[in-house]
Short mmCIF file of C-alpha atoms and ligand atoms in Angstrom, two decimals:
data_model
loop_
_atom_site.label_atom_id
_atom_site.label_comp_id
_atom_site.label_asym_id
_atom_site.label_seq_id
_atom_site.Cartn_x
_atom_site.Cartn_y
_atom_site.Cartn_z
CA MET A 1 -55.70 67.56 35.27
CA ASN A 2 -53.58 70.62 35.99
CA LEU A 3 -52.71 71.89 39.42
CA PRO A 4 -51.12 75.29 39.81
CA ASP A 5 -47.60 75.44 41.16
CA LEU A 6 -46.44 78.48 43.10
CA LYS A 7 -42.80 77.82 42.25
CA LYS A 8 -43.54 77.74 38.54
CA ALA A 9 -45.75 80.77 38.92
CA LYS A 10 -42.72 82.67 40.10
CA ILE A 11 -40.73 82.13 36.94
CA ARG A 12 -40.40 85.20 34.74
CA THR A 13 -38.72 84.91 31.37
CA SER A 14 -37.97 87.76 29.04
CA GLU A 15 -40.13 86.21 26.35
CA LYS A 16 -42.63 88.55 24.81
CA VAL A 17 -46.25 88.31 25.82
CA ASN A 18 -48.67 87.17 23.15
CA VAL A 19 -51.74 89.23 22.47
CA ILE A 20 -54.41 86.75 21.50
CA LYS A 21 -57.47 88.16 19.79
CA ASP A 22 -59.38 85.16 18.56
CA ASP A 23 -59.32 82.55 21.32
CA TYR A 24 -62.79 83.22 22.70
CA LYS A 25 -65.20 81.04 20.82
CA ILE A 26 -68.54 79.45 21.55
CA PRO A 27 -69.05 76.30 19.50
CA ASP A 28 -72.58 75.94 18.04
CA ASN A 29 -73.33 72.83 20.05
CA ILE A 30 -73.03 74.65 23.38
CA LYS A 31 -74.39 78.10 22.63
CA ASN A 32 -77.78 77.43 24.22
CA ILE A 33 -76.65 75.58 27.36
CA GLY A 34 -77.89 78.35 29.62
CA LYS A 35 -81.32 78.73 28.00
CA GLY A 36 -83.95 79.00 30.73
CA LYS A 37 -81.23 78.70 33.40
CA LYS A 38 -79.97 81.12 36.02
CA PHE A 39 -76.54 81.83 37.42
CA TYR A 40 -75.45 83.31 40.74
CA LEU A 41 -72.01 84.88 40.88
CA LYS A 42 -70.27 85.89 44.08
CA THR A 43 -67.18 88.06 43.81
CA TYR A 44 -64.49 88.58 46.46
CA GLY A 45 -61.39 90.75 46.31
CA CYS A 46 -60.20 93.76 44.37
CA GLN A 47 -61.50 95.68 41.35
CA MET A 48 -59.59 93.29 39.15
CA ASN A 49 -61.82 90.47 40.29
CA VAL A 50 -64.90 92.68 40.04
CA HIS A 51 -64.03 93.36 36.42
CA ASP A 52 -63.22 89.69 35.71
CA SER A 53 -66.71 88.97 37.00
CA GLU A 54 -68.08 91.41 34.42
CA ASN A 55 -66.30 89.32 31.77
CA ILE A 56 -67.73 86.13 33.26
CA LYS A 57 -71.22 87.66 33.09
CA GLY A 58 -70.60 88.61 29.47
CA MET A 59 -69.70 85.00 28.61
CA LEU A 60 -72.65 83.55 30.53
CA ASN A 61 -74.94 85.95 28.67
CA ASP A 62 -73.55 84.58 25.41
CA LEU A 63 -74.54 81.11 26.65
CA MET A 64 -78.07 82.48 27.35
CA TYR A 65 -77.88 82.28 31.13
CA THR A 66 -79.63 85.03 33.11
CA GLU A 67 -78.34 86.37 36.41
CA THR A 68 -80.10 85.94 39.77
CA GLU A 69 -79.34 87.59 43.09
CA GLU A 70 -80.88 84.60 44.91
CA MET A 71 -78.47 81.71 45.30
CA ASP A 72 -81.38 79.32 46.02
CA GLU A 73 -82.84 79.67 42.54
CA ALA A 74 -79.57 79.31 40.62
CA ASP A 75 -78.65 76.41 38.31
CA LEU A 76 -75.06 77.59 38.27
CA ILE A 77 -73.12 79.06 41.21
CA LEU A 78 -69.75 80.65 40.54
CA LEU A 79 -67.38 81.95 43.19
CA ASN A 80 -64.71 84.37 42.05
CA THR A 81 -62.20 84.19 44.90
CA CYS A 82 -59.46 86.34 46.43
CA ALA A 83 -56.30 85.06 48.15
CA ILE A 84 -54.80 88.24 49.51
CA ARG A 85 -55.30 87.50 53.24
CA GLU A 86 -56.32 84.58 55.41
CA ASN A 87 -59.77 86.06 56.08
CA ALA A 88 -60.45 86.08 52.33
CA HIS A 89 -59.83 82.32 52.43
CA ASN A 90 -62.06 81.86 55.44
CA LYS A 91 -64.94 83.79 53.90
CA PHE A 92 -64.78 81.63 50.81
CA PHE A 93 -64.74 78.32 52.71
CA GLY A 94 -67.63 79.56 54.86
CA PHE A 95 -69.61 80.30 51.73
CA LEU A 96 -68.73 76.96 50.18
CA GLY A 97 -70.28 75.36 53.27
CA ARG A 98 -73.58 77.10 52.48
CA VAL A 99 -73.39 75.95 48.87
CA LYS A 100 -72.83 72.36 50.05
CA HIS A 101 -76.00 72.58 52.09
CA LEU A 102 -77.99 73.83 49.11
CA LYS A 103 -76.61 71.09 46.89
CA GLU A 104 -77.89 68.45 49.26
CA TYR A 105 -81.44 69.11 48.10
CA LYS A 106 -80.60 70.52 44.64
CA PRO A 107 -77.92 68.05 43.48
CA ASN A 108 -77.93 69.23 39.86
CA ILE A 109 -76.54 72.65 40.59
CA ILE A 110 -73.18 73.26 38.93
CA VAL A 111 -70.65 74.91 41.24
CA GLY A 112 -67.56 76.63 39.86
CA VAL A 113 -64.60 78.26 41.60
CA CYS A 114 -62.29 80.73 39.89
CA GLY A 115 -60.07 83.71 40.75
CA CYS A 116 -56.90 83.96 42.79
CA MET A 117 -57.52 81.13 45.26
CA ALA A 118 -57.94 78.73 42.37
CA GLN A 119 -54.34 79.62 41.44
CA GLU A 120 -53.00 78.37 44.78
CA GLU A 121 -51.92 74.74 44.65
CA ASN A 122 -52.93 73.88 48.22
CA VAL A 123 -56.41 75.31 47.72
CA CYS A 124 -56.79 73.66 44.36
CA ASP A 125 -55.85 70.37 45.98
CA ILE A 126 -58.63 70.79 48.53
CA LEU A 127 -61.17 71.71 45.85
CA LYS A 128 -60.13 68.68 43.81
CA LYS A 129 -61.28 66.45 46.64
CA ASN A 130 -64.49 68.37 47.24
CA PRO A 131 -67.47 66.69 45.56
CA VAL A 132 -69.51 69.90 45.75
CA VAL A 133 -67.21 71.63 43.24
CA ASN A 134 -67.78 70.78 39.56
CA LEU A 135 -65.43 73.24 37.99
CA VAL A 136 -62.19 75.07 38.89
CA PHE A 137 -60.53 77.53 36.55
CA GLY A 138 -57.77 80.08 37.02
CA THR A 139 -57.09 83.71 36.32
CA HIS A 140 -55.17 82.96 33.11
CA ASN A 141 -57.92 81.14 31.29
CA LEU A 142 -61.18 82.94 32.04
CA HIS A 143 -62.06 82.92 28.37
CA LYS A 144 -62.23 79.11 28.41
CA LEU A 145 -65.24 79.18 30.73
CA PRO A 146 -67.91 78.31 28.10
CA GLN A 147 -66.23 75.05 27.04
CA LEU A 148 -65.26 74.05 30.61
CA LEU A 149 -68.79 74.66 31.79
CA ALA A 150 -70.26 72.66 28.93
CA ASP A 151 -67.87 69.79 29.72
CA ALA A 152 -68.76 69.87 33.42
CA ILE A 153 -72.47 69.66 32.57
CA LYS A 154 -72.06 66.97 29.95
CA THR A 155 -69.60 64.62 31.60
CA ASN A 156 -70.65 65.08 35.20
CA GLU A 157 -66.94 64.96 36.01
CA GLN A 158 -65.02 67.65 37.84
CA GLN A 159 -63.23 69.97 35.41
CA ILE A 160 -60.02 71.57 36.64
CA GLU A 161 -58.07 73.88 34.41
CA VAL A 162 -55.63 76.03 36.28
CA TYR A 163 -52.04 76.60 35.38
CA SER A 164 -49.03 78.59 36.39
CA ILE A 165 -48.03 79.97 33.01
CA GLU A 166 -46.80 83.53 33.04
CA GLY A 167 -49.84 84.57 31.06
CA ASN A 168 -50.86 86.09 27.77
CA VAL A 169 -53.19 88.96 27.02
CA TYR A 170 -56.59 87.88 25.76
CA GLU A 171 -58.60 90.45 23.85
CA ASN A 172 -62.23 90.35 22.75
CA VAL A 173 -63.61 88.55 25.79
CA PRO A 174 -67.21 89.76 26.18
CA VAL A 175 -68.18 91.99 29.06
CA LYS A 176 -71.43 92.83 30.81
CA ARG A 177 -70.75 95.91 32.90
CA ASP A 178 -72.44 96.46 36.26
CA SER A 179 -72.86 100.21 35.67
CA LYS A 180 -74.07 102.30 32.74
CA TYR A 181 -72.02 105.30 33.84
CA LYS A 182 -68.69 104.04 35.23
CA ALA A 183 -66.51 101.39 33.63
CA TRP A 184 -63.39 99.45 34.59
CA VAL A 185 -60.82 99.05 31.85
CA ASN A 186 -57.85 96.70 32.28
CA ILE A 187 -54.60 98.20 31.09
CA GLN A 188 -52.26 95.63 32.59
CA PHE A 189 -52.44 92.14 34.07
CA GLY A 190 -50.24 90.44 36.66
CA CYS A 191 -47.44 91.93 38.72
CA ASP A 192 -43.65 91.59 38.75
CA LYS A 193 -42.93 93.50 41.95
CA PHE A 194 -42.87 90.48 44.30
CA CYS A 195 -43.35 92.41 47.53
CA THR A 196 -42.35 89.75 50.04
CA TYR A 197 -45.77 89.48 51.71
CA CYS A 198 -47.90 89.38 48.57
CA ILE A 199 -49.47 86.48 46.70
CA VAL A 200 -50.59 88.44 43.62
CA PRO A 201 -47.49 87.93 41.41
CA TYR A 202 -48.02 84.16 41.86
CA THR A 203 -51.77 84.08 41.30
CA ARG A 204 -51.95 86.61 38.46
CA GLY A 205 -48.69 85.90 36.65
CA LYS A 206 -46.21 88.12 34.89
CA GLN A 207 -46.89 91.78 34.31
CA ARG A 208 -48.38 92.20 30.87
CA SER A 209 -49.63 95.47 29.43
CA ARG A 210 -52.45 95.62 26.89
CA MET A 211 -51.61 97.36 23.62
CA PRO A 212 -52.34 101.11 23.75
CA GLU A 213 -54.70 101.03 20.77
CA ASP A 214 -56.81 98.26 22.32
CA ILE A 215 -57.24 100.33 25.49
CA ILE A 216 -57.94 103.58 23.67
CA ASN A 217 -60.49 101.91 21.37
CA GLU A 218 -62.26 100.40 24.36
CA VAL A 219 -62.50 103.82 26.01
CA LYS A 220 -63.69 105.46 22.76
CA GLU A 221 -66.47 102.89 22.56
CA LEU A 222 -67.42 103.59 26.18
CA VAL A 223 -67.59 107.33 25.44
CA ASN A 224 -69.88 106.57 22.47
CA GLU A 225 -72.08 104.44 24.69
CA GLY A 226 -72.50 107.38 27.07
CA TYR A 227 -70.15 106.32 29.88
CA LEU A 228 -68.97 109.22 32.01
CA GLU A 229 -66.17 107.64 34.00
CA VAL A 230 -63.41 105.15 33.27
CA THR A 231 -60.99 103.65 35.79
CA LEU A 232 -57.84 102.16 34.32
CA LEU A 233 -56.98 98.99 36.20
CA GLY A 234 -53.75 97.22 37.07
CA GLN A 235 -51.74 96.17 40.12
CA ASN A 236 -49.06 98.67 39.17
CA VAL A 237 -50.53 100.98 36.60
CA ASN A 238 -47.55 103.34 36.74
CA ALA A 239 -45.37 100.59 35.30
CA TYR A 240 -47.70 100.36 32.31
CA GLY A 241 -45.85 99.83 29.03
CA LYS A 242 -42.51 98.83 30.55
CA ASP A 243 -42.98 95.30 29.21
CA LEU A 244 -44.03 96.44 25.73
CA ASP A 245 -40.72 97.79 24.50
CA MET A 246 -42.51 100.55 22.62
CA ASN A 247 -41.27 103.62 24.42
CA TYR A 248 -44.86 104.26 25.46
CA THR A 249 -45.49 104.99 29.15
CA MET A 250 -48.35 105.49 31.58
CA ALA A 251 -47.99 109.24 31.02
CA ASN A 252 -48.54 108.69 27.26
CA LEU A 253 -51.49 106.42 27.92
CA LEU A 254 -53.10 108.85 30.37
CA SER A 255 -52.96 111.72 27.92
CA ASP A 256 -54.21 109.60 24.99
CA VAL A 257 -57.12 108.28 27.05
CA ALA A 258 -57.89 111.77 28.38
CA LYS A 259 -58.11 112.97 24.76
CA THR A 260 -60.97 110.55 24.04
CA GLY A 261 -63.14 113.05 25.89
CA ILE A 262 -64.24 110.72 28.69
CA LYS A 263 -65.58 113.05 31.39
CA ARG A 264 -63.74 111.41 34.29
CA LEU A 265 -60.59 109.36 34.16
CA ARG A 266 -59.17 107.48 37.16
CA PHE A 267 -56.53 104.80 37.64
CA VAL A 268 -55.58 102.26 40.34
CA THR A 269 -53.18 101.20 41.81
CA SER A 270 -50.09 103.38 41.81
CA HIS A 271 -46.92 101.87 43.18
CA PRO A 272 -44.76 104.81 44.38
CA TRP A 273 -41.70 103.30 42.70
CA ASP A 274 -42.89 103.92 39.13
CA PHE A 275 -44.57 107.32 39.59
CA SER A 276 -42.80 109.56 37.05
CA ASP A 277 -42.73 113.36 36.85
CA GLU A 278 -44.27 113.10 33.38
CA MET A 279 -47.22 111.28 34.92
CA ILE A 280 -47.71 114.00 37.50
CA ASP A 281 -47.56 116.69 34.80
CA THR A 282 -50.12 114.81 32.73
CA ILE A 283 -52.53 114.44 35.64
CA ALA A 284 -52.15 118.16 36.36
CA LYS A 285 -52.63 119.12 32.72
CA TYR A 286 -55.93 117.40 31.90
CA ASP A 287 -59.12 118.50 33.69
CA ASN A 288 -60.73 115.14 33.05
CA ILE A 289 -57.99 113.20 34.90
CA MET A 290 -59.36 113.16 38.43
CA PRO A 291 -57.31 114.67 41.27
CA TYR A 292 -57.30 111.49 43.30
CA ILE A 293 -54.41 109.11 43.88
CA HIS A 294 -54.24 105.85 45.78
CA LEU A 295 -50.63 105.63 46.88
CA PRO A 296 -49.96 102.59 49.09
CA LEU A 297 -47.40 103.26 51.83
CA GLN A 298 -47.50 99.79 53.48
CA SER A 299 -45.12 100.87 56.27
CA GLY A 300 -43.46 104.06 57.52
CA SER A 301 -40.32 102.25 58.67
CA ASN A 302 -37.40 102.05 56.26
CA ARG A 303 -36.28 98.79 57.85
CA ILE A 304 -39.69 97.18 57.26
CA LEU A 305 -40.07 98.68 53.78
CA LYS A 306 -36.81 96.98 52.90
CA LEU A 307 -37.97 93.65 54.32
CA MET A 308 -41.19 94.06 52.34
CA GLY A 309 -39.21 94.62 49.14
CA ARG A 310 -41.05 97.87 48.40
CA ARG A 311 -38.05 99.61 46.76
CA TYR A 312 -38.59 103.06 48.31
CA THR A 313 -37.72 104.73 51.59
CA LYS A 314 -40.12 106.78 53.70
CA GLU A 315 -38.19 109.90 52.62
CA GLU A 316 -38.65 109.08 48.92
CA TYR A 317 -42.30 108.34 49.50
CA PHE A 318 -42.83 111.65 51.26
CA GLU A 319 -41.01 113.56 48.55
CA LEU A 320 -43.38 112.07 45.97
CA PHE A 321 -46.38 112.70 48.21
CA THR A 322 -45.42 116.38 48.60
CA LYS A 323 -44.86 116.78 44.86
CA LEU A 324 -48.30 115.35 44.12
CA LYS A 325 -49.97 117.68 46.62
CA GLU A 326 -48.12 120.70 45.22
CA ARG A 327 -48.52 120.03 41.52
CA ILE A 328 -52.13 118.71 41.55
CA PRO A 329 -54.18 121.29 43.44
CA GLY A 330 -56.91 119.91 45.71
CA CYS A 331 -55.70 116.37 45.10
CA SER A 332 -56.85 113.72 47.58
CA ILE A 333 -54.52 110.88 48.47
CA THR A 334 -55.43 107.56 50.06
CA THR A 335 -53.22 104.65 51.04
CA ASP A 336 -52.84 101.02 52.16
CA ILE A 337 -50.96 100.16 55.35
CA ILE A 338 -49.98 96.80 56.83
CA VAL A 339 -49.28 96.49 60.57
CA ALA A 340 -47.44 93.70 62.35
CA PHE A 341 -45.29 92.64 59.41
CA PRO A 342 -42.82 89.99 60.71
CA GLY A 343 -40.29 91.67 62.99
CA GLU A 344 -42.12 95.01 63.21
CA THR A 345 -40.98 96.61 66.49
CA GLU A 346 -42.75 99.29 68.48
CA GLU A 347 -40.30 101.76 66.95
CA ASP A 348 -41.11 100.61 63.40
CA PHE A 349 -44.82 100.92 64.14
CA ASN A 350 -44.30 104.41 65.53
CA ASP A 351 -42.56 105.33 62.27
CA THR A 352 -45.75 104.30 60.47
CA LEU A 353 -47.85 106.48 62.78
CA GLU A 354 -45.45 109.33 62.17
CA MET A 355 -45.88 109.00 58.39
CA VAL A 356 -49.66 109.05 58.81
CA ASN A 357 -49.28 112.23 60.87
CA LYS A 358 -47.18 113.77 58.11
CA CYS A 359 -49.33 112.71 55.15
CA GLN A 360 -52.72 113.15 56.83
CA TYR A 361 -54.38 110.85 54.32
CA ASP A 362 -57.93 111.32 53.06
CA SER A 363 -58.44 107.70 54.00
CA ALA A 364 -56.59 104.42 54.28
CA PHE A 365 -57.17 100.71 54.01
CA THR A 366 -55.41 99.15 56.96
CA PHE A 367 -54.56 95.49 57.44
CA ILE A 368 -52.92 93.15 59.90
CA TYR A 369 -50.19 91.25 58.07
CA SER A 370 -51.41 87.82 56.99
CA PRO A 371 -48.84 85.15 56.05
CA ARG A 372 -49.40 83.73 52.55
CA GLU A 373 -47.92 80.31 51.93
CA GLY A 374 -45.21 80.39 49.26
CA THR A 375 -44.23 84.05 49.78
CA PRO A 376 -40.84 84.93 51.36
CA ALA A 377 -42.34 86.80 54.34
CA ALA A 378 -44.32 83.72 55.39
CA LYS A 379 -40.99 82.19 56.50
CA MET A 380 -40.00 85.19 58.65
CA ALA A 381 -40.49 84.95 62.41
CA ASN A 382 -43.35 87.02 63.82
CA PRO A 383 -43.29 87.03 67.62
CA LEU A 384 -46.20 89.46 68.13
CA THR A 385 -49.30 88.19 69.91
CA GLU A 386 -52.78 88.56 68.40
CA ASP A 387 -53.58 91.20 71.04
CA GLU A 388 -50.52 93.23 70.11
CA LYS A 389 -51.41 93.05 66.42
CA ASN A 390 -54.99 94.14 67.07
CA GLU A 391 -53.83 96.94 69.31
CA ARG A 392 -51.59 98.32 66.57
CA LEU A 393 -54.38 98.15 64.03
CA TYR A 394 -56.74 99.91 66.44
CA LYS A 395 -54.24 102.69 67.16
CA LEU A 396 -53.55 103.18 63.47
CA ASN A 397 -57.25 103.27 62.60
CA GLU A 398 -57.91 105.93 65.22
CA LEU A 399 -55.31 108.16 63.62
CA VAL A 400 -56.50 107.43 60.08
CA ASN A 401 -60.09 108.25 61.07
CA LYS A 402 -59.04 111.49 62.70
CA TYR A 403 -57.43 112.75 59.49
CA ALA A 404 -60.25 111.40 57.30
CA LEU A 405 -62.70 113.54 59.26
CA GLU A 406 -60.40 116.56 59.26
CA ASN A 407 -60.01 116.34 55.48
CA ASN A 408 -63.76 116.00 55.02
CA LEU A 409 -64.44 119.03 57.22
CA LYS A 410 -62.70 121.17 54.60
CA TYR A 411 -65.59 120.35 52.25
CA LYS A 412 -68.31 121.81 54.46
CA GLY A 413 -70.29 124.50 52.62
CA LYS A 414 -68.30 123.93 49.41
CA LYS A 415 -69.71 123.24 45.96
CA VAL A 416 -68.47 119.97 44.43
CA GLN A 417 -69.24 117.96 41.32
CA VAL A 418 -70.74 114.54 41.93
CA LEU A 419 -71.46 111.74 39.47
CA ILE A 420 -74.77 110.45 40.82
CA GLU A 421 -74.73 106.67 40.60
CA GLY A 422 -77.96 105.54 42.19
CA VAL A 423 -80.08 105.29 45.30
CA GLY A 424 -78.17 104.25 48.42
CA GLU A 425 -79.09 102.56 51.66
CA LYS A 426 -80.62 105.62 53.25
CA ASN A 427 -82.91 106.14 50.27
CA THR A 428 -80.88 109.14 49.21
CA LEU A 429 -78.91 109.49 46.01
CA PHE A 430 -75.22 108.73 46.21
CA GLY A 431 -72.15 109.38 44.10
CA TYR A 432 -68.51 110.40 44.23
CA THR A 433 -66.68 113.71 43.89
CA ASP A 434 -63.73 114.10 41.56
CA THR A 435 -61.57 113.49 44.66
CA MET A 436 -63.38 110.19 45.34
CA LYS A 437 -65.42 111.33 48.35
CA LEU A 438 -68.67 109.47 48.80
CA VAL A 439 -71.59 111.94 48.91
CA ASN A 440 -75.19 111.25 49.93
CA VAL A 441 -77.53 113.71 48.24
CA GLU A 442 -81.25 114.45 48.63
CA GLY A 443 -82.87 114.72 45.22
CA SER A 444 -84.89 113.21 42.42
CA GLU A 445 -83.85 110.00 40.68
CA ASP A 446 -83.67 111.99 37.44
CA TYR A 447 -80.16 112.97 38.50
CA ILE A 448 -78.90 109.37 38.30
CA GLY A 449 -76.22 109.07 35.63
CA LYS A 450 -75.47 112.79 35.62
CA ILE A 451 -72.59 114.88 36.96
CA VAL A 452 -74.21 117.57 39.11
CA ASP A 453 -73.15 120.45 41.35
CA VAL A 454 -73.74 119.64 45.00
CA ILE A 455 -73.38 121.83 48.10
CA ILE A 456 -71.92 119.94 51.06
CA THR A 457 -74.13 120.47 54.12
CA ASP A 458 -72.66 118.00 56.59
CA VAL A 459 -69.59 115.78 56.88
CA LYS A 460 -68.79 112.45 58.53
CA THR A 461 -65.58 110.42 58.72
CA TRP A 462 -66.32 108.29 55.65
CA SER A 463 -68.88 110.33 53.71
CA LEU A 464 -70.32 113.76 53.00
CA ASP A 465 -73.97 114.87 52.91
CA GLY A 466 -75.11 117.40 50.34
CA GLU A 467 -77.92 118.97 48.39
CA ILE A 468 -78.19 119.72 44.71
CA ALA A 469 -76.96 123.29 44.05
CA LYS A 470 -79.57 125.72 42.72
CA LYS A 471 -78.66 127.05 39.30
N1 SAH B 501 -50.80 96.35 43.82
C1 SAH B 501 -51.20 97.08 44.93
C2 SAH B 501 -51.77 96.26 46.06
C3 SAH B 501 -52.75 95.19 45.81
S1 SAH B 501 -53.21 94.26 47.20
C4 SAH B 501 -49.97 97.82 45.49
O1 SAH B 501 -48.89 97.38 45.41
O2 SAH B 501 -50.18 98.86 46.04
C5 SAH B 501 -54.02 95.47 48.21
C6 SAH B 501 -53.40 95.64 49.54
O3 SAH B 501 -53.51 94.48 50.33
C7 SAH B 501 -51.94 95.93 49.55
O4 SAH B 501 -51.64 97.25 49.26
C8 SAH B 501 -51.52 95.56 50.95
O5 SAH B 501 -51.65 96.65 51.83
C9 SAH B 501 -52.53 94.50 51.33
N2 SAH B 501 -51.89 93.18 51.41
C10 SAH B 501 -51.32 92.47 50.42
N3 SAH B 501 -50.81 91.31 50.90
C11 SAH B 501 -51.07 91.28 52.22
C12 SAH B 501 -50.80 90.36 53.27
N4 SAH B 501 -50.14 89.24 53.04
N5 SAH B 501 -51.24 90.67 54.52
C13 SAH B 501 -51.89 91.82 54.76
N6 SAH B 501 -52.18 92.71 53.82
C14 SAH B 501 -51.78 92.48 52.56
FE1 SF4 B 502 -48.55 92.75 45.58
FE2 SF4 B 502 -46.51 94.40 45.63
FE3 SF4 B 502 -47.50 93.58 43.29
FE4 SF4 B 502 -48.88 95.26 44.83
S1 SF4 B 502 -46.90 95.65 43.86
S2 SF4 B 502 -49.67 93.43 43.79
S3 SF4 B 502 -48.39 94.58 46.88
S4 SF4 B 502 -46.47 92.31 44.81
FE1 F3S B 503 -57.40 89.31 45.81
FE2 F3S B 503 -56.40 88.45 43.55
FE3 F3S B 503 -57.23 90.94 43.77
S1 F3S B 503 -55.65 87.99 45.57
S2 F3S B 503 -56.88 91.41 45.91
S3 F3S B 503 -58.49 89.16 43.92
S4 F3S B 503 -55.53 90.21 42.53
#
């Protein structure tokens, strides 16, 4: 039995990453284990987890399982977890409580836990003692799911396979995508930045880039299948290729992927540190690279940025921000901000507000700092009370919302292109502009899966309303 170890997870050697193309196998004796059975999969966390879940669905399909949205009718329940903040933990344990309840009258259900929480040794330890959980596997060995699942069913013993290796790149793992129009494509796994508050470099391992040809071929296939949009995924996409020793950068990758002819190309997440001028030129050059950038700020105080280990100052950040706005016309920029990092004074917090006033973001994800066991910041003293933390978040959100609305108001009466994705909550169509604005549109379902011209009739803080433009 393997338990993950955060200390080991921190080790980075200079050894080359292995690209493994033939490790995913389904032995004949297990290929029908899902026949007539249903699985329920719950996904927490970022796009990376969402896409891992698409791989999990691909593997379960190969085992002949079908998906259900109703947990009560599932034979297999899988929870793909996130460890980024304490509330992610709490949500998961709350859900596990519900699963326990269900298992009391359906004892044969198989319950599996995977994702970033499975990579934390303290969590794994708890799961090990939990009789509800049949199976725990980590982020490094997703492709082993078929065999682990078969073993859990056959032996009736808990299967735990999680380890803290730096990680390889596994190709040819099947995928069942949630959308027929937009696709996630991994370009890089793990993270080597070690921001002092963040658990990701421990739970996802060393930064490893996929080979350019594997990425380009995947996108070419998606274009052939009729996909309109691709989002390149990584924790630090701008650092793509640095570990490959091939003199091939994110700027090269962006232009090669743009040349496949995919209608819309996006990428997340950009760490400001690695954003090169070549990248900016490439984004500006190709019409099919969308004018939208998620550029996490985290804090507007140089003192706090240093404590966070972010490797840029607020001045450098703003210089980059200004360059992006100037060189990519109409570009929208969103961000992530953490308040109440250990030691954040009123003055530091005001610096953050000042940066928001300067950048006037299209929108922002804002968080109260959450200590993660095993990270350096978790040992730093944080004298702020819960009320003070909440007050800062509230103040920040008010400012963020103000600029979100102001930015949206500029769209009123304008014609924009929207990829219509489906029917939303209000029974109207919904989709996103090239600048990543959510638009609700009145119109026939025939528009689903098409990029259409839309006139914006009304705007709100977090969305736009529009109608299909007459030709
Ligand atoms: N790789 C991305 C971030 C991925 S995590 C980047 O560097 O930009 C998404 C966001 O969660 C981060 O940008 C950060 O704002 C937030 N976050 C990460 N760890 C956190 C913590 N311990 N407490 C609060 N927020 C956190
Ligand atoms: Fe976490 Fe920093 Fe890596 Fe982003 S860059 S995943 S915040 S360590
Ligand atoms: Fe969460 Fe892991 Fe993503 S911690 S945010 S699911 S990389």
